[in-house]
XYZ file of C-alpha atoms in Angstrom:
564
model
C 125.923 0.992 111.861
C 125.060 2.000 108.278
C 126.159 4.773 105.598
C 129.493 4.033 106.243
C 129.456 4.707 109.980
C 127.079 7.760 110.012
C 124.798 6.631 112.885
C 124.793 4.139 115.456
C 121.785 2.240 115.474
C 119.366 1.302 118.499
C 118.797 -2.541 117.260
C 116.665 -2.911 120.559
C 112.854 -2.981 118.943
C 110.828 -5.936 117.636
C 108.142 -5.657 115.408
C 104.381 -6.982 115.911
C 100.945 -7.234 113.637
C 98.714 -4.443 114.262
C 95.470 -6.709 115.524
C 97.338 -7.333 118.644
C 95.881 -5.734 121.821
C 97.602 -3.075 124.561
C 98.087 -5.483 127.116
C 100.783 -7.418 124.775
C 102.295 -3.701 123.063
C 103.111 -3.233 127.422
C 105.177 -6.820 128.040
C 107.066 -5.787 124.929
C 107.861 -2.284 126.074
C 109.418 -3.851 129.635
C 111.370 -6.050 127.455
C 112.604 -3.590 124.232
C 113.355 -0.163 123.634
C 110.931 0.519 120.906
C 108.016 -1.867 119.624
C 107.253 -1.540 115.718
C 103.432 -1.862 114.722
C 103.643 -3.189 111.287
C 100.683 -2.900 108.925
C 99.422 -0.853 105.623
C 101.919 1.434 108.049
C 104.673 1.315 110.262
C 104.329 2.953 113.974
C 106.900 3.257 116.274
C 106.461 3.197 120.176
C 109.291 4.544 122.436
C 109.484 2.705 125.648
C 109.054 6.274 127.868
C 105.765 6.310 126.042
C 104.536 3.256 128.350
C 102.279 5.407 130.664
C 100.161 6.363 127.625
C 99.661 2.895 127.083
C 98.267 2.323 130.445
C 95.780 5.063 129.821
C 94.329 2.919 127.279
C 91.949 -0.105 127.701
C 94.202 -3.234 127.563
C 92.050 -5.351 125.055
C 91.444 -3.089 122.686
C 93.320 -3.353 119.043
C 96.662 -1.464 118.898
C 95.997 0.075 115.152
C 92.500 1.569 116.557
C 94.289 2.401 119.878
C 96.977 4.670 117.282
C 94.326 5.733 114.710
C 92.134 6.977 118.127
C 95.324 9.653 118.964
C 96.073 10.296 115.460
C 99.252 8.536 115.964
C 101.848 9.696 113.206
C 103.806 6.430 110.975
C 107.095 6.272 111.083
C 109.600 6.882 107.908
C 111.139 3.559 106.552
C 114.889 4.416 104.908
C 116.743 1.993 103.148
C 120.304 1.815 104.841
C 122.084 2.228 101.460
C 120.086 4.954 99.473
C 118.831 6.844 102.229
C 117.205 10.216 101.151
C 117.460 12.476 104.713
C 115.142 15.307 102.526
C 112.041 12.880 102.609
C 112.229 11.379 106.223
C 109.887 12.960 109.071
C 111.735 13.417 112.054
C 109.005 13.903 113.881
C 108.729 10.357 115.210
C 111.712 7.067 115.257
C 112.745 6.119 111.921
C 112.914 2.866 111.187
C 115.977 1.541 109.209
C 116.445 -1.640 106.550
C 118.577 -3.647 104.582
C 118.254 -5.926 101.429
C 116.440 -8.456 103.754
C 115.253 -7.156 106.965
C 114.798 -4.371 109.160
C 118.427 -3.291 110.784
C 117.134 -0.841 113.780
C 115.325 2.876 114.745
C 117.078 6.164 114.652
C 115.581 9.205 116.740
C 115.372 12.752 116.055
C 117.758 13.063 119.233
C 120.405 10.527 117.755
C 120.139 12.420 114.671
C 120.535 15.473 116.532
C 123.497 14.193 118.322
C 124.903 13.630 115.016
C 124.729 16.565 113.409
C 126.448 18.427 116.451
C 129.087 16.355 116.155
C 129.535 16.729 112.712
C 129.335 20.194 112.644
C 132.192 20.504 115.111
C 134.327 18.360 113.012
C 133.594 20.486 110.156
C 134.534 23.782 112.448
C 137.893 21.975 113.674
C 138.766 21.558 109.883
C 137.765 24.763 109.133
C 139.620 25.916 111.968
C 143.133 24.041 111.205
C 142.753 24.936 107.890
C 142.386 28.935 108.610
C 145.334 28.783 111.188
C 147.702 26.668 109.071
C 147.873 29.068 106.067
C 149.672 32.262 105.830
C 147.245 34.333 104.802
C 144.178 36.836 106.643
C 140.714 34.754 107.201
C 137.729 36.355 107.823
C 134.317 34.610 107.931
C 131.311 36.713 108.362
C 127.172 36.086 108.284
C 124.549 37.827 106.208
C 124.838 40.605 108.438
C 128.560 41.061 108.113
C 128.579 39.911 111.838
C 132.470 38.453 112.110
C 132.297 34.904 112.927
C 135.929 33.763 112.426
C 139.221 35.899 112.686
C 142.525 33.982 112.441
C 145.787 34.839 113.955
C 147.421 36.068 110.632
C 144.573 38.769 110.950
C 145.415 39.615 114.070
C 148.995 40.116 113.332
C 147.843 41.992 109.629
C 145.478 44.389 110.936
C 146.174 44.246 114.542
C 143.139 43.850 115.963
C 142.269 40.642 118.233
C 139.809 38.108 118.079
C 138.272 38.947 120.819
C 137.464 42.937 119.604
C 136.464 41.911 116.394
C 134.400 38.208 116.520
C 130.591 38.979 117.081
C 130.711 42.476 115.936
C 130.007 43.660 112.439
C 133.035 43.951 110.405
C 132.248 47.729 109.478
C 132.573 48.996 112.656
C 136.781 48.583 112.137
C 137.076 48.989 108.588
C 135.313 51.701 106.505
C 132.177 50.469 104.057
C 133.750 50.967 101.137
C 137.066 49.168 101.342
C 135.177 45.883 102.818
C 135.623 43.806 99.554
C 133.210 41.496 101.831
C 130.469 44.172 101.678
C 130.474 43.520 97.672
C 130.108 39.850 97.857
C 127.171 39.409 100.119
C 125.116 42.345 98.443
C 126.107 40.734 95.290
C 126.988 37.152 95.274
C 129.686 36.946 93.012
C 133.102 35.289 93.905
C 136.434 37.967 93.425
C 139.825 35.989 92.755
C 143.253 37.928 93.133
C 142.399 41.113 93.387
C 144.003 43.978 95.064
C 143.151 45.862 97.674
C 143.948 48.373 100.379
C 141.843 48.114 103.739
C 143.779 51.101 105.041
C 145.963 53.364 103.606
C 149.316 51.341 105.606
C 148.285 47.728 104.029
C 148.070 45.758 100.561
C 146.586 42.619 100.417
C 145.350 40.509 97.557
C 141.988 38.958 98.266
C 140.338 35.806 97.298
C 136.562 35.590 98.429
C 133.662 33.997 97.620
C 129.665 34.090 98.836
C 128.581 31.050 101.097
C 125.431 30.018 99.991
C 122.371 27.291 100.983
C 119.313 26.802 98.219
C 120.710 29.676 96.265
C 120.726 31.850 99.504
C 123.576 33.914 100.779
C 124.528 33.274 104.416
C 127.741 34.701 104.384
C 131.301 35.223 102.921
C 134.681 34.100 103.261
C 138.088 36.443 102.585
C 141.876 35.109 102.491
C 143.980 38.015 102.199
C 147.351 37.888 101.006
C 149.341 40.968 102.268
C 151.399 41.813 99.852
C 152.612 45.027 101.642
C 156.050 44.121 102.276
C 156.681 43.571 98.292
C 155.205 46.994 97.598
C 157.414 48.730 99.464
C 160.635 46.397 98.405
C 159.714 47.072 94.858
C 158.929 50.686 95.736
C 163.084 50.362 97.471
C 164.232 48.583 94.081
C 162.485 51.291 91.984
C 164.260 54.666 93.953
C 167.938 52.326 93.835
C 167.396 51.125 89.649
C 170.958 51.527 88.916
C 171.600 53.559 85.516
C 173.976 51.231 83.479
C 174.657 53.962 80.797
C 176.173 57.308 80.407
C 173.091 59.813 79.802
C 175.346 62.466 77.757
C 176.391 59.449 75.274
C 174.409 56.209 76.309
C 176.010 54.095 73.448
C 179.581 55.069 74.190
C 180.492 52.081 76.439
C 178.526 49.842 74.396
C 181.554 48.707 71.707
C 181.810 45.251 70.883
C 183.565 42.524 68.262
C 180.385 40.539 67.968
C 178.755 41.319 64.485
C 175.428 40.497 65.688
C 175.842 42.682 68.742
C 177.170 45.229 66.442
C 174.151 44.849 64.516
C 171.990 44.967 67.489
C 173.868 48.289 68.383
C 172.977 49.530 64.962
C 169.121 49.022 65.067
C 168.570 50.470 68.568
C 170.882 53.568 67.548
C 168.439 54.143 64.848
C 165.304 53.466 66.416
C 166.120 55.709 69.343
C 164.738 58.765 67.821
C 161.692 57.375 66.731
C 159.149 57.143 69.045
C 157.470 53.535 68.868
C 157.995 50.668 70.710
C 160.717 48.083 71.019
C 161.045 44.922 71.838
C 164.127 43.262 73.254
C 165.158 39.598 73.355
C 168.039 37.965 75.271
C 168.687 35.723 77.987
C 168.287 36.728 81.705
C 171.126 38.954 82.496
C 172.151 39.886 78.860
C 172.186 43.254 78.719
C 168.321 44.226 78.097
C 167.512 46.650 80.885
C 171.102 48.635 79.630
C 170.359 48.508 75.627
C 167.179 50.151 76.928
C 168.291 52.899 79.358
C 170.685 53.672 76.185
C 167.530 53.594 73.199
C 165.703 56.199 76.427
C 168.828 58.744 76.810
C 169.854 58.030 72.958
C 166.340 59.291 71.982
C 163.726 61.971 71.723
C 162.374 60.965 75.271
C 165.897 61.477 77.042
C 164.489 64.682 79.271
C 161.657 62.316 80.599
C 162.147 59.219 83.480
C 163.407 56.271 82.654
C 161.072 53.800 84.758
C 160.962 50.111 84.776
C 158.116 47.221 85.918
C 159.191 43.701 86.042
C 156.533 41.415 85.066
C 157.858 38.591 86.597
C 158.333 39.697 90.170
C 154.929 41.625 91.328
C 151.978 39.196 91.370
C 149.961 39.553 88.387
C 146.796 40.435 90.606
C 148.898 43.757 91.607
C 150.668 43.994 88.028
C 147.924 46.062 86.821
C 147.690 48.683 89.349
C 151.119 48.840 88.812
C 150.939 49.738 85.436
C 148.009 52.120 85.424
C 147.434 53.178 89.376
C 144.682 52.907 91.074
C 141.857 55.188 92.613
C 139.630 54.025 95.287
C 137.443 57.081 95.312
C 136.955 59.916 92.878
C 135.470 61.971 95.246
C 137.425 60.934 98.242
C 139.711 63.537 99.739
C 141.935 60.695 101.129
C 145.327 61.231 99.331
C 146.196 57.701 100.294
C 143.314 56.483 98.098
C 145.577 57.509 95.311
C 148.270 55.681 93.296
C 150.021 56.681 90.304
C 151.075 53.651 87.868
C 153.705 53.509 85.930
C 152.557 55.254 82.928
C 152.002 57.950 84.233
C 154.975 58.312 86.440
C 157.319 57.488 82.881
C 154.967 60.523 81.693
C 156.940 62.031 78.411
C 159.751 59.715 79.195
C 159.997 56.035 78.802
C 158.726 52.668 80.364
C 160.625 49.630 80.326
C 158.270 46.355 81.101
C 160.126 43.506 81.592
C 159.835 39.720 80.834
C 156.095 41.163 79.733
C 155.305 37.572 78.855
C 154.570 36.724 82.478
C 152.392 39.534 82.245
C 148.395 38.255 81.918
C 146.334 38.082 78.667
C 143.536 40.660 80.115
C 146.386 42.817 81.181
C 148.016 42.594 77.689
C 144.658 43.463 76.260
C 144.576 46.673 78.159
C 148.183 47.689 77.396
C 147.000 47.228 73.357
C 144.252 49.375 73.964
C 146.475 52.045 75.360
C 149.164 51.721 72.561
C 146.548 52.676 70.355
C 145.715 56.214 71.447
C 147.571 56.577 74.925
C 144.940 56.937 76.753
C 143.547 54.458 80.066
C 141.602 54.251 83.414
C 143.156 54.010 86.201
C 141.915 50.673 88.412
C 138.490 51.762 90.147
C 138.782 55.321 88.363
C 136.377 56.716 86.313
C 138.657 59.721 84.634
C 140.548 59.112 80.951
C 143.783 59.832 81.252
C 145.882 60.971 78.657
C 150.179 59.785 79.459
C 152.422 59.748 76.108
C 154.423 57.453 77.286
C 157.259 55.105 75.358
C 156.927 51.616 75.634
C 159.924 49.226 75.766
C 159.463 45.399 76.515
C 161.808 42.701 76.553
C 161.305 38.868 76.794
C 163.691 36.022 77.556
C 162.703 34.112 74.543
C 161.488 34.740 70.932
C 158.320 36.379 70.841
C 157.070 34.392 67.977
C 157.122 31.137 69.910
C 155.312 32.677 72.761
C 152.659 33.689 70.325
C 152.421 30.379 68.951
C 152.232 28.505 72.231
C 149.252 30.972 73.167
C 150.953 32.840 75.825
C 150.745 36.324 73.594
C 148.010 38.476 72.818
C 148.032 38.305 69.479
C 147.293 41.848 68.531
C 149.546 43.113 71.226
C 152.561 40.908 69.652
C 151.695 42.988 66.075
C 152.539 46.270 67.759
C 155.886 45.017 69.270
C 157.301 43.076 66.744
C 158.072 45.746 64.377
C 161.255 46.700 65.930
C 162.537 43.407 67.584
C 166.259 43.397 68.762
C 167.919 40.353 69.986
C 170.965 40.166 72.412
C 173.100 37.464 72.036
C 174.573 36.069 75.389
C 177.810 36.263 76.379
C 179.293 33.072 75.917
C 178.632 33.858 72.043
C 180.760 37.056 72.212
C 183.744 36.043 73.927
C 185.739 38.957 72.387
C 183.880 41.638 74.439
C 184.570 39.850 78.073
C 187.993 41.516 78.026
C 187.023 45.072 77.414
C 183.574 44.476 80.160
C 186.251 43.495 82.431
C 188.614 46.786 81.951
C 185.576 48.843 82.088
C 184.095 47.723 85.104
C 187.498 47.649 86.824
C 187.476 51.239 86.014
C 183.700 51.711 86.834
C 183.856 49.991 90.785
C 187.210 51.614 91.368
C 185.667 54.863 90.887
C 182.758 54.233 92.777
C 184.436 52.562 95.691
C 187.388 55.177 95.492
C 190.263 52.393 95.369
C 193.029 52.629 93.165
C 192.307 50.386 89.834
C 194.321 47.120 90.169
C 195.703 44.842 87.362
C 194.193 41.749 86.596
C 196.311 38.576 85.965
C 196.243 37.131 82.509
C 195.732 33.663 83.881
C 192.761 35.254 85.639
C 191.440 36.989 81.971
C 192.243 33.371 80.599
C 189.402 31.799 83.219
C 187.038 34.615 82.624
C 187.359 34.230 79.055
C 186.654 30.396 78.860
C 184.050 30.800 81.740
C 180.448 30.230 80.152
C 178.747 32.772 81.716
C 175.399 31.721 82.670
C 174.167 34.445 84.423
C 175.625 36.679 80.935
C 176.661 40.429 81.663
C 175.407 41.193 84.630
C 177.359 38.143 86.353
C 180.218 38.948 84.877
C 179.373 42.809 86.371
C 178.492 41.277 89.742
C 181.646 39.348 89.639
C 184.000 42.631 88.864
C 182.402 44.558 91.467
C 182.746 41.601 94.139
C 186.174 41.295 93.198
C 187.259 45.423 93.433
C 184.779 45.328 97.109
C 187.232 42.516 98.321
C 190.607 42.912 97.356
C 192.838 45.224 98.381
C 195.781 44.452 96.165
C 197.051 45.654 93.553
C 197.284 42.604 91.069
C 193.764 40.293 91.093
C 194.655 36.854 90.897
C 193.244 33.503 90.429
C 192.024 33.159 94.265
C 190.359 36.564 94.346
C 187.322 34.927 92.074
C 183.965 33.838 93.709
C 183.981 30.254 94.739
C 181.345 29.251 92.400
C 183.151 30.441 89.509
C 186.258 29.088 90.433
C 184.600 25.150 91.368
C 183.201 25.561 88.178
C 186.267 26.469 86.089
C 187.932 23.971 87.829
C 185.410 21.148 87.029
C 186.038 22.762 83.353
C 189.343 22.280 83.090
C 189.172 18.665 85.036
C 186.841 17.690 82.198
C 188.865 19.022 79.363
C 192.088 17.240 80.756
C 189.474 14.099 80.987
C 188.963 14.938 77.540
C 192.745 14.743 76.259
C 193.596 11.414 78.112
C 191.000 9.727 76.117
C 191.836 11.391 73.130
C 195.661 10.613 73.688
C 194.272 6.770 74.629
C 192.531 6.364 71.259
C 195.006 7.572 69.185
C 197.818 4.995 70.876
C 195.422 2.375 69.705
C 194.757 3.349 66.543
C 198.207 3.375 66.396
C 198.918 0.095 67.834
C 196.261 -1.098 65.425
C 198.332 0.055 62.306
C 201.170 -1.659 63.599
C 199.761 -5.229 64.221
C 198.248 -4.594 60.717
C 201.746 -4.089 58.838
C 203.435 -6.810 61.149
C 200.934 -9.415 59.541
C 201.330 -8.181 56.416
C 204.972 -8.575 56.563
C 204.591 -12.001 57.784
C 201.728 -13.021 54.834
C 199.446 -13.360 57.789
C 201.394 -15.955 60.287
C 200.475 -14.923 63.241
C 203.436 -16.473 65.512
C 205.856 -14.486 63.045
C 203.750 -11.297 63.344
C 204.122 -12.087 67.321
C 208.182 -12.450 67.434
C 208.310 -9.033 64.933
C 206.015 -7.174 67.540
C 207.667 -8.479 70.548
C 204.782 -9.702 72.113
C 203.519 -13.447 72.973
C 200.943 -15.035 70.164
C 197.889 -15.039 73.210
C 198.428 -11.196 73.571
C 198.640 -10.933 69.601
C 195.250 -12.781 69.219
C 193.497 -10.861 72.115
C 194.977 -7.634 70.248
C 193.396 -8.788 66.855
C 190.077 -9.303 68.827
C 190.102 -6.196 70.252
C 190.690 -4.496 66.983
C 188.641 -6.388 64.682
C 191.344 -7.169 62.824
C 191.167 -10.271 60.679
């Protein structure tokens, strides 16, 4: 055995001078598997290769006997640096250690080897393909398909056994086989969407398989993605509108004097058409202050649409902002898709938590901010969509910019109307008016008479933090008007998570007065073992018999205290 286990060795050979004649090369062949003539050369003889020994004249010299057929040497490898691009397979190698010769390898055993290595590498391949979740497709030089997982099957359809040995075109048309691109040109493609057929979205990873700079092939995982188109196409046609269009601001009151403020700015920047960004915590209020700077402004007869950075994967995110077009001179409607630009056309776009959106993607939002214009994704045609831009981030985005996540140019353009929301656990004095108005708002919708709500319930929505800000709180009301059917809404009528964790609140708070009731009785305590002992000129049995305690619990007391 050598290179960790590579090959077995055939250690049945011994070696001889190369003076020595036929007759003795023929009682070491019936006794070893391979005789090695050693001289300025090595040359191996394989035991089935006795009956051309017999052919030869039995005293004559084994080198001549070899030189006389034109007998090819053998390769010599060192066991522990063995280079496989300079051995000649053509005839036994012979094998060595530090100190000695270790045994022969054949072209057969190699052979053997490589078959066997090659289906290990196919059962990896193999396991690997069918454990993730994602379309494989392997194909030659020719685009013949050589491997076709199960998650393809179930993606496109089409079984193994239709597709595997047949050239991949022959199911899918030229020009939508990203595959196609990567053996004609070599070059790897990483997240990138696609559409096969007009019924299926995938984002594809591929890359070239190549030998001495040579393409051989190509390998695809496909993502499909389909399913989150068509939930965020379902979230897009049910975005709820959180303000009244005829007076957007009108339900927006509040005590907070930075909200107020807050109000103030997007009042005024309504009518001017430039962008704004928005700050606040998830759940604040951003998508709503929006909605109200859209139907508050100049672009209040246009759509309102919205794209959420943070939920479409950033290798769809930019045909979702600018479309997509397969073919210009396709006829294929399907090859078609609209972005959101254009569809917020004369209106208004809301992008959302656009820090999660890529650097190259911010780029090309900059360079439309500058004149409106763009390309759609594999289009060729400038279009032309006056569209208002409003973005929002969770945090500041000044530190974004400063921990590199921000183009730089792109952060200019936004920042010059920048409105921050403060949470709701920082405007307290707007949680009772939310509640009344969203008691008002559910009842309407769900056609139920309004109900009260008990003050001990306002208490505990008051002192609740509010993590998930306004639109818990909103989530809450509704869930609670859904629900109940009476006529008062009490304590038990709140969601179990808010009511654990009001409890735990008010468990901690009482936690909270016992030890502050505890510390003051000491300090107390402490005052009056102080004025016992100065009553007493410091005799501590005295100061005992005034406090009506025994001297040990006196001293222990002093301890305690650090009294002296």
């Amino acid at each position: 055995m050598f290179k960790s286990g590579q090959f077995h060795l055939d250690d049945s050979f011994t070696i001889v001078h190369d003076h020595i004649p036929l007759a003795e090369i023929k009682k070491k062949l019936d006794k070893y598997k391979f005789v090695v003539v050693a001289g300025e050369a090595y040359f191996i003889i394989h035991n089935y290769e006795y009956r051309l020994i017999e052919l030869g004249n039995e005293s004559t010299k084994i080198i001549d006997w070899l030189e006389s057929l034109n007998w090819l040497p053998s390769t010599v490898v060192s066991a522990d640096t063995w280079d496989h691009s300079h051995v000649d397979w053509r005839r036994p190698v012979l094998v060595k250690n530090e100190r000695e010769f270790i045994g022969v390898l054949t072209s057969e055993q190699r052979i053997e080897k490589l078959e066997e290595q090659n289906r290990q590498l196919l059962a990896y391949f193999q396991a690997l393909a069918e454990t993730i979740n994602d379309s494989v497709t392997a194909v030659n030089e020719a685009g013949e398909v050589l491997y076709w997982n199960l998650t393809a099957e179930e993606t496109y359809k089409i079984k193994k056994e239709h597709i595997i040995g047949k050239k991949i075109g022959e199911h899918f048309s030229d020009e939508s086989i990203i595959l196609h691109r990567i053996l004609n040109e070599g070059l790897p493609v990483r997240g990138q969407y696609h559409r096969p057929n007009k019924d299926t979205h995938v984002l594809i990873n591929a890359s070239p398989i190549m030998i001495d700079n040579k393409i051989i092939g190509g390998v695809a995982a496909e993502h499909n993605i389909t399913n989150i188109i068509r939930l965020n196409e379902e979230l897009d046609s049910n975005s709820a509108l959180l303000v009244q269009k005829s007076n957007p601001f009108a339900k927006m009151v509040s005590g907070s004097p930075k909200f107020q403020e807050a109000l103030k700015i997007a009042q005024k920047v309504a009518h001017a058409d430039i962008p704004v960004h928005l700050t606040g915590e998830p759940g604040s209020g951003k998508e709503m202050l929006a909605q109200a700077i859209h139907y508050g402004g100049t672009k209040a007869a246009g759509p309102f649409i919205t794209l959420n950075c943070s939920v479409i994967p950033s290798g769809l995110l930019e045909i979702e902002l600018f479309g997509f077009q397969k073919d210009i001179y396709s006829t294929d409607q399907q090859t078609l898709q609209i972005g959101r630009i254009e569809q917020a056309l004369n209106g208004t776009l809301f992008i959302e938590d656009i820090d999660k959106m890529p650097l190259s993607i911010q780029g090309k939002l900059l360079d439309y901010l500058i004149d409106y214009r763009f390309y759609r994704v594999g289009g060729v045609d400038d279009i032309i969509s006056p569209t208002r831009i409003i973005t929002s981030t969770a945090q500041s985005i000044d530190v974004l910019l400063r921990e590199g996540n921000f183009n730089e140019k792109l952060y200019y353009h936004l920042s010059v109307i920048s409105i921050d929301i403060p949470p709701l656990r920082l405007r307290k004095e707007d949680i009772v008016s939310l509640v009344e108005n969203y008691i008002q708002e559910f009842s309407s919708k769900y056609k139920k008479s309004a109900p009260d709500i008990d003050s001990e319930v306002i208490t505990q929505l008051v002192n609740y933090d509010w993590p998930g800000n306004v639109r818990e709180l909103r989530n809450t009301i509704e869930r609670m008007i859904l629900l109940n059917d009476k006529p008062l809404i009490m304590s038990e009528h709140l969601p179990e998570n808010i009511r654990s964790k009001i409890i735990a609140n008010s468990t901690s708070l009482k936690k909270g007065e016992i030890n502050r009731q505890e510390q003051e009785f000491k300090n107390s305590e402490a005052l009056e073992i102080e004025e016992a002992l100065k009553k007493t000129y410091g005799n501590k049995s005295a100061a005992a018999s005034l406090l009506g305690i025994s001297r040990g619990t006196l001293y222990n007391k002093i301890k305690e205290y650090g009294l002296s």
